[in-house]
Amino acid sequence: MRELSLHLLDIVQNSIAAAADLIEIEIMEDFKSDRLSIKVTDNGRGMSRSVLQSVIDPFFTTRKTRSVGLGLSLFAQSAQRSGGDLVIRSKEGVGTEVEAVFQYSHIDRPPMGDLQGTLLTLIVLNPTIDLVYRHNYDGRDFVIDTREIKRELDGIPINQGQVVSWMQDFIQEGLAQLRGGRVE
Amino acid sequence: MKSLEELRRLRETLQQDMLARNGDGNPRIIVGMGTCGIAAGAREVMQAIMQQVRERNITVTISQTGCIGMCEKEPLMDVQLPGKGRITYGHVTPKDVESIIVQHVINGQIVEDLVVARLEEGEGQ
Ligand SMILES: Nc1ncnc2c1ncn2[C@@H]1O[C@H](COP(=O)(O)OP(=O)(O)O)[C@@H](O)[C@H]1O
Ligand SMILES: [Mg+2]
C-alpha cells in the first residue's frame, strides 16, 4: 500500500469484521524519538491463541472468499522495512490491539497520506460503530470522537450529507492545526 | 475553527428536513472495502461518491462489503435501485463514479461498459 492511511483503513476493516462497536485509533508522531506509531484497539470478538500465532503469516486468513490474508502481513512488512515492527495483542471475547511502529525518518517509511479520506470513509460506511481518533503530533493533540458527535446530533444520522461536510472540515482543520502548517 | 456549537445549529435545521425523508426506497451503493479493494483505490472511489452525492444533492444509502473474491476487478462498486437488480461495476475510477451516479443512480440507465456482474432482484441480498 502506498500510504499508512490506507493500511489504517484496512486494519480497521478487521475490527469491523470482528463485530467491534468501539474502535480506537491512536497515532503518535514523535520527532524527539524519531518514532511514528499507529495503534488500533477494538472490542470485537478477538482471536484465539492459534489464530493469533499464525496471523502474521501472509497465507493465513479465516475469511472464506480468498485463500490468503494480506492486510496484517503487509502492514508488518512495511513496519519492519522501516526500522520498526508490528505487535498484536488479542483476547478472545475481549478485543484486539494492533500497533505498528516506524522509524519516522526512515527512507522506506510510507507517507501518512490522506488520513481525512480514511476517517470519513470509515465513519460514513459504518455509522453505527463508534470511532475515537487520537492524533498526537510533536506533543499536540487532535481528537475526534463519534460518540460525542452523535450525542450532539440527537438522532440525526452521522452520515447525513451536511454532517459529513462538517466532519470533513473539522478533521481537515484539526489536522492542519496539528501540523502547524507543516506538510509531509 | 469548526465547533460543536455549529453542529448543534445544523442539527436543528436537519431535524425538520428529516421528517420529510425516509431511508427505505433510496438507491443503494455498495463499495468493496477488502484489502484488495483498498489497495486498488476503493477509498478514492468512496470519496468521489461522497462528493457526487453532495454536489447533486441526492439521497442514497452507502454501505460496504468485504472481499468477495473478485480481487482482480477491484475497486468494485454496486448500485441497486429500489425494486431493481444489483449491478456490480469493476475497475471503477473516481472519474467513472460521476457517470455511474448520473446515468444509473439518477437516470436509471446501467453503464454497460463498466459492468462486471449482475444479480437479479430477489437473488441473494
Ligand atoms: N481486529 C481483529 N479481531 C479479530 N480477528 C482479527 C482481527 N484482525 C485480524 N484478525 C484475524 O486475522 C486474520 C488475518 O487478517 P488479515 O491479515 O487482515 O487478512 P484478512 O482480513 O484478509 O483475513 C483475519 O482473517 C482474522 O481471523
Ligand atoms: Mg484484513
Tab-separated table of C-alpha atoms and ligand atoms in Angstrom:
chain	number	residue	atom	x	y	z
A	1	MET	CA	0.000	0.000	0.000
A	2	ARG	CA	1.227	3.452	-0.888
A	3	GLU	CA	0.130	5.191	2.295
A	4	LEU	CA	-0.010	4.443	6.004
A	5	SER	CA	-3.549	5.822	5.989
A	6	LEU	CA	-4.539	3.048	3.550
A	7	HIS	CA	-3.057	0.421	5.872
A	8	LEU	CA	-5.031	2.042	8.669
A	9	LEU	CA	-8.263	1.825	6.667
A	10	ASP	CA	-7.545	-1.849	6.016
A	11	ILE	CA	-6.598	-2.746	9.598
A	12	VAL	CA	-9.788	-1.133	10.908
A	13	GLN	CA	-11.738	-3.343	8.474
A	14	ASN	CA	-10.528	-6.325	10.527
A	15	SER	CA	-12.062	-4.767	13.642
A	16	ILE	CA	-15.311	-4.195	11.759
A	17	ALA	CA	-15.271	-7.806	10.515
A	18	ALA	CA	-14.753	-8.891	14.139
A	19	ALA	CA	-18.029	-7.129	15.022
A	20	ALA	CA	-16.438	-4.396	17.137
A	21	ASP	CA	-18.704	-1.485	18.002
A	22	LEU	CA	-15.975	0.663	19.532
A	23	ILE	CA	-12.739	1.213	17.637
A	24	GLU	CA	-9.969	3.461	18.909
A	25	ILE	CA	-7.213	4.737	16.689
A	26	GLU	CA	-4.136	6.372	18.144
A	27	ILE	CA	-1.436	7.965	16.041
A	28	MET	CA	1.734	9.322	17.590
A	29	GLU	CA	4.281	11.285	15.618
A	30	ASP	CA	7.198	11.941	17.898
A	31	PHE	CA	10.202	13.712	16.456
A	32	LYS	CA	12.366	13.563	19.566
A	33	SER	CA	12.413	9.790	19.485
A	34	ASP	CA	12.151	9.668	15.659
A	35	ARG	CA	9.187	7.360	16.057
A	36	LEU	CA	5.785	7.063	14.461
A	37	SER	CA	3.191	4.662	15.818
A	38	ILE	CA	-0.260	3.671	14.670
A	39	LYS	CA	-2.427	1.739	17.078
A	40	VAL	CA	-5.905	0.305	16.549
A	41	THR	CA	-7.805	-1.083	19.531
A	42	ASP	CA	-11.200	-2.748	19.222
A	43	ASN	CA	-13.764	-4.534	21.360
A	44	GLY	CA	-14.515	-7.176	18.717
A	45	ARG	CA	-14.515	-10.920	19.161
A	46	GLY	CA	-10.730	-11.198	19.450
A	47	MET	CA	-8.539	-14.086	18.335
A	48	SER	CA	-7.827	-17.490	19.764
A	49	ARG	CA	-4.236	-18.333	20.642
A	50	SER	CA	-3.773	-20.377	17.465
A	51	VAL	CA	-5.202	-17.682	15.168
A	52	LEU	CA	-3.003	-15.097	16.888
A	53	GLN	CA	0.078	-17.236	16.277
A	54	SER	CA	-0.478	-17.588	12.536
A	55	VAL	CA	-1.905	-14.187	11.817
A	56	ILE	CA	1.274	-12.553	10.527
A	57	ASP	CA	1.679	-15.387	8.030
A	58	PRO	CA	0.574	-13.999	4.650
A	59	PHE	CA	-1.127	-17.271	3.840
A	60	PHE	CA	-3.377	-17.179	6.854
A	61	THR	CA	-6.963	-15.985	6.914
A	62	THR	CA	-10.233	-17.061	8.486
A	63	ARG	CA	-12.106	-15.473	5.592
A	64	LYS	CA	-13.723	-17.820	3.093
A	65	THR	CA	-13.632	-15.710	-0.053
A	66	ARG	CA	-9.926	-15.816	-0.833
A	67	SER	CA	-7.283	-18.159	0.473
A	68	VAL	CA	-4.710	-15.611	1.619
A	69	GLY	CA	-4.922	-12.986	4.320
A	70	LEU	CA	-2.809	-9.997	3.407
A	71	GLY	CA	-3.624	-6.977	5.489
A	72	LEU	CA	-1.685	-7.639	8.664
A	73	SER	CA	1.324	-9.183	6.966
A	74	LEU	CA	1.600	-6.246	4.550
A	75	PHE	CA	1.424	-3.795	7.446
A	76	ALA	CA	4.001	-5.801	9.415
A	77	GLN	CA	6.379	-5.929	6.442
A	78	SER	CA	6.056	-2.206	5.931
A	79	ALA	CA	6.901	-1.525	9.596
A	80	GLN	CA	9.819	-3.947	9.556
A	81	ARG	CA	11.262	-2.416	6.392
A	82	SER	CA	11.120	0.972	8.131
A	83	GLY	CA	13.140	0.060	11.204
A	84	GLY	CA	10.044	-0.779	13.241
A	85	ASP	CA	7.706	-3.658	13.942
A	86	LEU	CA	4.110	-4.716	14.387
A	87	VAL	CA	2.695	-6.114	17.603
A	88	ILE	CA	-0.719	-7.736	18.049
A	89	ARG	CA	-2.390	-8.356	21.392
A	90	SER	CA	-5.726	-10.090	21.417
A	91	LYS	CA	-8.040	-11.868	23.775
A	92	GLU	CA	-10.996	-13.944	22.667
A	93	GLY	CA	-14.257	-12.304	23.627
A	94	VAL	CA	-12.496	-9.114	24.734
A	95	GLY	CA	-10.843	-7.456	21.773
A	96	THR	CA	-7.713	-6.812	19.805
A	97	GLU	CA	-4.946	-4.252	19.708
A	98	VAL	CA	-2.690	-3.849	16.684
A	99	GLU	CA	0.260	-1.486	16.951
A	100	ALA	CA	2.726	-0.680	14.207
A	101	VAL	CA	5.843	1.332	14.939
A	102	PHE	CA	8.025	3.007	12.307
A	103	GLN	CA	11.285	4.889	12.417
A	104	TYR	CA	9.988	8.322	11.452
A	105	SER	CA	12.864	9.402	9.234
A	106	HIS	CA	13.407	6.000	7.613
A	107	ILE	CA	13.629	6.271	3.847
A	108	ASP	CA	11.274	3.313	3.367
A	109	ARG	CA	8.562	4.642	5.651
A	110	PRO	CA	5.447	5.247	3.527
A	111	PRO	CA	3.891	8.710	3.792
A	112	MET	CA	0.891	9.132	6.063
A	113	GLY	CA	-1.266	10.090	3.084
A	114	ASP	CA	-4.911	11.063	3.225
A	115	LEU	CA	-5.958	10.473	6.828
A	116	GLN	CA	-9.050	12.586	6.385
A	117	GLY	CA	-10.212	10.364	3.497
A	118	THR	CA	-9.641	7.263	5.602
A	119	LEU	CA	-11.565	8.618	8.589
A	120	LEU	CA	-14.528	9.900	6.589
A	121	THR	CA	-14.742	6.646	4.652
A	122	LEU	CA	-14.828	4.674	7.891
A	123	ILE	CA	-17.434	6.886	9.529
A	124	VAL	CA	-19.753	7.190	6.524
A	125	LEU	CA	-19.715	3.453	5.788
A	126	ASN	CA	-20.090	2.375	9.416
A	127	PRO	CA	-22.420	4.851	11.088
A	128	THR	CA	-23.341	2.506	13.942
A	129	ILE	CA	-19.741	1.867	15.016
A	130	ASP	CA	-18.173	4.307	17.458
A	131	LEU	CA	-14.794	5.597	16.437
A	132	VAL	CA	-12.341	7.508	18.577
A	133	TYR	CA	-9.388	9.026	16.761
A	134	ARG	CA	-6.490	10.488	18.706
A	135	HIS	CA	-3.563	12.003	16.878
A	136	ASN	CA	-0.565	13.329	18.745
A	137	TYR	CA	1.914	15.322	16.714
A	138	ASP	CA	5.028	16.527	18.438
A	139	GLY	CA	3.142	16.927	21.711
A	140	ARG	CA	-0.039	18.489	20.287
A	141	ASP	CA	-3.324	16.555	20.146
A	142	PHE	CA	-6.247	16.284	17.762
A	143	VAL	CA	-9.207	14.136	18.813
A	144	ILE	CA	-12.433	13.238	17.072
A	145	ASP	CA	-14.903	11.014	18.925
A	146	THR	CA	-18.038	9.962	17.058
A	147	ARG	CA	-19.832	9.264	20.360
A	148	GLU	CA	-19.591	12.933	21.178
A	149	ILE	CA	-20.785	13.923	17.699
A	150	LYS	CA	-23.723	11.509	17.901
A	151	ARG	CA	-24.755	12.993	21.239
A	152	GLU	CA	-24.911	16.421	19.643
A	153	LEU	CA	-26.810	15.078	16.646
A	154	ASP	CA	-29.568	13.626	18.790
A	155	GLY	CA	-30.815	11.044	16.290
A	156	ILE	CA	-29.727	12.673	13.015
A	157	PRO	CA	-27.605	10.082	11.175
A	158	ILE	CA	-23.872	10.796	11.369
A	159	ASN	CA	-23.545	10.004	7.659
A	160	GLN	CA	-26.085	12.655	6.624
A	161	GLY	CA	-24.572	14.832	3.866
A	162	GLN	CA	-24.226	18.104	5.764
A	163	VAL	CA	-22.930	16.353	8.851
A	164	VAL	CA	-20.274	14.690	6.684
A	165	SER	CA	-19.300	18.109	5.298
A	166	TRP	CA	-18.965	19.423	8.840
A	167	MET	CA	-16.767	16.474	9.846
A	168	GLN	CA	-14.657	16.875	6.730
A	169	ASP	CA	-13.873	20.485	7.636
A	170	PHE	CA	-13.416	19.611	11.295
A	171	ILE	CA	-10.865	16.907	10.506
A	172	GLN	CA	-9.084	18.966	7.877
A	173	GLU	CA	-8.729	21.962	10.156
A	174	GLY	CA	-7.776	19.814	13.121
A	175	LEU	CA	-5.006	18.031	11.247
A	176	ALA	CA	-3.722	21.230	9.664
A	177	GLN	CA	-3.562	22.899	13.063
A	178	LEU	CA	-1.761	19.891	14.464
A	179	ARG	CA	0.933	20.095	11.826
A	180	GLY	CA	1.133	23.850	12.274
A	181	GLY	CA	1.284	24.369	8.530
A	182	ARG	CA	3.900	21.687	8.071
A	183	VAL	CA	3.090	19.444	5.104
A	184	GLU	CA	4.546	15.970	4.907
B	1	MET	CA	-12.372	26.600	13.573
B	2	LYS	CA	-15.312	24.203	13.273
B	3	SER	CA	-17.100	23.824	16.562
B	4	LEU	CA	-19.660	21.535	18.143
B	5	GLU	CA	-21.818	24.626	18.532
B	6	GLU	CA	-22.058	24.790	14.757
B	7	LEU	CA	-23.042	21.125	14.691
B	8	ARG	CA	-25.846	21.867	17.167
B	9	ARG	CA	-27.240	24.563	14.903
B	10	LEU	CA	-27.004	22.205	11.934
B	11	ARG	CA	-28.969	19.620	13.900
B	12	GLU	CA	-31.935	21.932	14.263
B	13	THR	CA	-32.256	22.551	10.517
B	14	LEU	CA	-31.726	18.885	9.753
B	15	GLN	CA	-34.327	17.675	12.220
B	16	GLN	CA	-37.025	19.461	10.217
B	17	ASP	CA	-35.635	18.080	6.972
B	18	MET	CA	-35.618	14.524	8.292
B	19	LEU	CA	-39.351	14.423	8.833
B	20	ALA	CA	-39.795	14.696	5.081
B	21	ARG	CA	-37.386	11.905	4.168
B	22	ASN	CA	-37.396	8.205	4.792
B	23	GLY	CA	-34.446	5.793	4.384
B	24	ASP	CA	-36.184	2.902	2.575
B	25	GLY	CA	-36.680	3.319	-1.121
B	26	ASN	CA	-33.299	5.037	-1.511
B	27	PRO	CA	-30.893	3.846	-4.195
B	28	ARG	CA	-28.212	1.679	-2.592
B	29	ILE	CA	-24.492	1.982	-3.327
B	30	ILE	CA	-22.083	-0.635	-2.026
B	31	VAL	CA	-18.292	-0.290	-2.101
B	32	GLY	CA	-15.811	-3.178	-1.709
B	33	MET	CA	-13.558	-2.453	1.278
B	34	GLY	CA	-11.420	-5.595	1.428
B	35	THR	CA	-7.620	-5.295	1.340
B	36	CYS	CA	-7.679	-5.811	-2.431
B	37	GLY	CA	-10.296	-3.072	-2.864
B	38	ILE	CA	-8.428	-0.604	-0.669
B	39	ALA	CA	-5.126	-1.286	-2.437
B	40	ALA	CA	-6.834	-0.765	-5.806
B	41	GLY	CA	-8.388	2.604	-4.889
B	42	ALA	CA	-11.672	1.998	-3.036
B	43	ARG	CA	-11.102	4.949	-0.711
B	44	GLU	CA	-10.747	7.348	-3.633
B	45	VAL	CA	-13.896	5.859	-5.210
B	46	MET	CA	-15.705	6.348	-1.920
B	47	GLN	CA	-14.590	9.986	-1.758
B	48	ALA	CA	-15.810	10.567	-5.306
B	49	ILE	CA	-19.190	9.064	-4.343
B	50	MET	CA	-19.461	11.350	-1.300
B	51	GLN	CA	-18.599	14.349	-3.442
B	52	GLN	CA	-21.137	13.495	-6.149
B	53	VAL	CA	-23.864	12.857	-3.608
B	54	ARG	CA	-23.192	16.234	-2.052
B	55	GLU	CA	-22.876	18.191	-5.301
B	56	ARG	CA	-26.016	16.717	-6.803
B	57	ASN	CA	-27.891	16.788	-3.532
B	58	ILE	CA	-29.236	13.236	-3.878
B	59	THR	CA	-30.199	10.816	-1.114
B	60	VAL	CA	-28.615	7.375	-1.266
B	61	THR	CA	-27.727	4.654	1.204
B	62	ILE	CA	-23.996	3.874	1.035
B	63	SER	CA	-22.596	0.726	2.591
B	64	GLN	CA	-19.556	-1.508	2.321
B	65	THR	CA	-18.733	-5.119	1.674
B	66	GLY	CA	-15.526	-7.084	2.250
B	67	CYS	CA	-13.550	-9.162	-0.206
B	68	ILE	CA	-15.992	-11.068	-2.436
B	69	GLY	CA	-13.333	-12.986	-4.376
B	70	MET	CA	-13.170	-10.705	-7.429
B	71	CYS	CA	-9.917	-9.090	-6.332
B	72	GLU	CA	-8.592	-8.564	-9.852
B	73	LYS	CA	-11.668	-6.456	-10.697
B	74	GLU	CA	-11.423	-4.100	-7.714
B	75	PRO	CA	-12.339	-1.390	-6.967
B	76	LEU	CA	-15.901	-2.680	-7.086
B	77	MET	CA	-18.978	-0.508	-6.725
B	78	ASP	CA	-22.522	-1.888	-6.739
B	79	VAL	CA	-25.675	0.038	-7.484
B	80	GLN	CA	-29.140	-1.183	-6.650
B	81	LEU	CA	-32.169	0.924	-7.419
B	82	PRO	CA	-35.380	0.183	-5.487
B	83	GLY	CA	-37.081	-2.902	-6.960
B	84	LYS	CA	-34.248	-3.487	-9.450
B	85	GLY	CA	-31.343	-5.956	-9.703
B	86	ARG	CA	-27.954	-5.283	-8.177
B	87	ILE	CA	-25.324	-4.222	-10.697
B	88	THR	CA	-21.601	-4.597	-9.934
B	89	TYR	CA	-19.190	-2.217	-11.631
B	90	GLY	CA	-15.478	-3.085	-11.707
B	91	HIS	CA	-12.157	-1.282	-12.109
B	92	VAL	CA	-14.048	1.817	-11.063
B	93	THR	CA	-12.094	5.076	-11.088
B	94	PRO	CA	-13.166	8.309	-9.370
B	95	LYS	CA	-13.944	9.589	-12.872
B	96	ASP	CA	-16.268	6.636	-13.572
B	97	VAL	CA	-18.169	7.428	-10.394
B	98	GLU	CA	-19.660	10.540	-11.941
B	99	SER	CA	-21.034	8.583	-14.952
B	100	ILE	CA	-22.403	5.866	-12.688
B	101	ILE	CA	-24.133	8.374	-10.434
B	102	VAL	CA	-25.566	10.490	-13.241
B	103	GLN	CA	-26.510	7.722	-15.669
B	104	HIS	CA	-27.503	4.929	-13.338
B	105	VAL	CA	-28.377	6.296	-9.907
B	106	ILE	CA	-30.132	9.424	-11.178
B	107	ASN	CA	-31.381	8.384	-14.629
B	108	GLY	CA	-31.794	4.634	-14.225
B	109	GLN	CA	-29.548	3.685	-17.201
B	110	ILE	CA	-26.951	0.986	-16.483
B	111	VAL	CA	-23.403	1.963	-17.561
B	112	GLU	CA	-22.893	-1.248	-19.570
B	113	ASP	CA	-19.160	-0.796	-20.313
B	114	LEU	CA	-18.242	-0.981	-16.642
B	115	VAL	CA	-20.478	-3.869	-15.548
B	116	VAL	CA	-18.660	-6.962	-14.248
B	117	ALA	CA	-21.554	-8.810	-12.606
B	118	ARG	CA	-25.294	-8.575	-12.044
B	119	LEU	CA	-27.650	-10.046	-9.537
B	120	GLU	CA	-31.335	-10.178	-10.472
B	121	GLU	CA	-33.818	-8.852	-7.987
B	122	GLY	CA	-34.580	-11.400	-5.270
B	123	GLU	CA	-31.317	-13.322	-5.785
B	124	GLY	CA	-29.013	-13.260	-2.773
B	125	GLN	CA	-29.015	-9.970	-0.917
C	1	LIG	N1	-9.163	-6.991	14.965
C	1	LIG	C1	-9.296	-8.324	14.782
C	1	LIG	N2	-10.167	-9.037	15.546
C	1	LIG	C2	-10.298	-10.370	15.372
C	1	LIG	N3	-9.616	-11.101	14.448
C	1	LIG	C3	-8.745	-10.449	13.655
C	1	LIG	C4	-8.531	-9.034	13.777
C	1	LIG	N4	-7.605	-8.667	12.872
C	1	LIG	C5	-7.257	-9.789	12.208
C	1	LIG	N5	-7.938	-10.865	12.660
C	1	LIG	C6	-7.794	-12.255	12.176
C	1	LIG	O1	-6.609	-12.332	11.394
C	1	LIG	C7	-6.897	-12.799	10.070
C	1	LIG	C8	-5.943	-12.167	9.083
C	1	LIG	O2	-6.182	-10.769	8.956
C	1	LIG	P1	-5.644	-10.002	7.684
C	1	LIG	O3	-4.172	-10.194	7.587
C	1	LIG	O4	-6.125	-8.611	7.739
C	1	LIG	O5	-6.300	-10.771	6.463
C	1	LIG	P2	-7.851	-10.860	6.072
C	1	LIG	O6	-8.549	-9.720	6.728
C	1	LIG	O7	-7.827	-10.723	4.594
C	1	LIG	O8	-8.314	-12.200	6.539
C	1	LIG	C9	-8.358	-12.473	9.859
C	1	LIG	O9	-8.951	-13.310	8.901
C	1	LIG	C10	-8.941	-12.658	11.265
C	1	LIG	O10	-9.176	-14.017	11.526
C	2	MG	MG	-7.874	-7.748	6.797
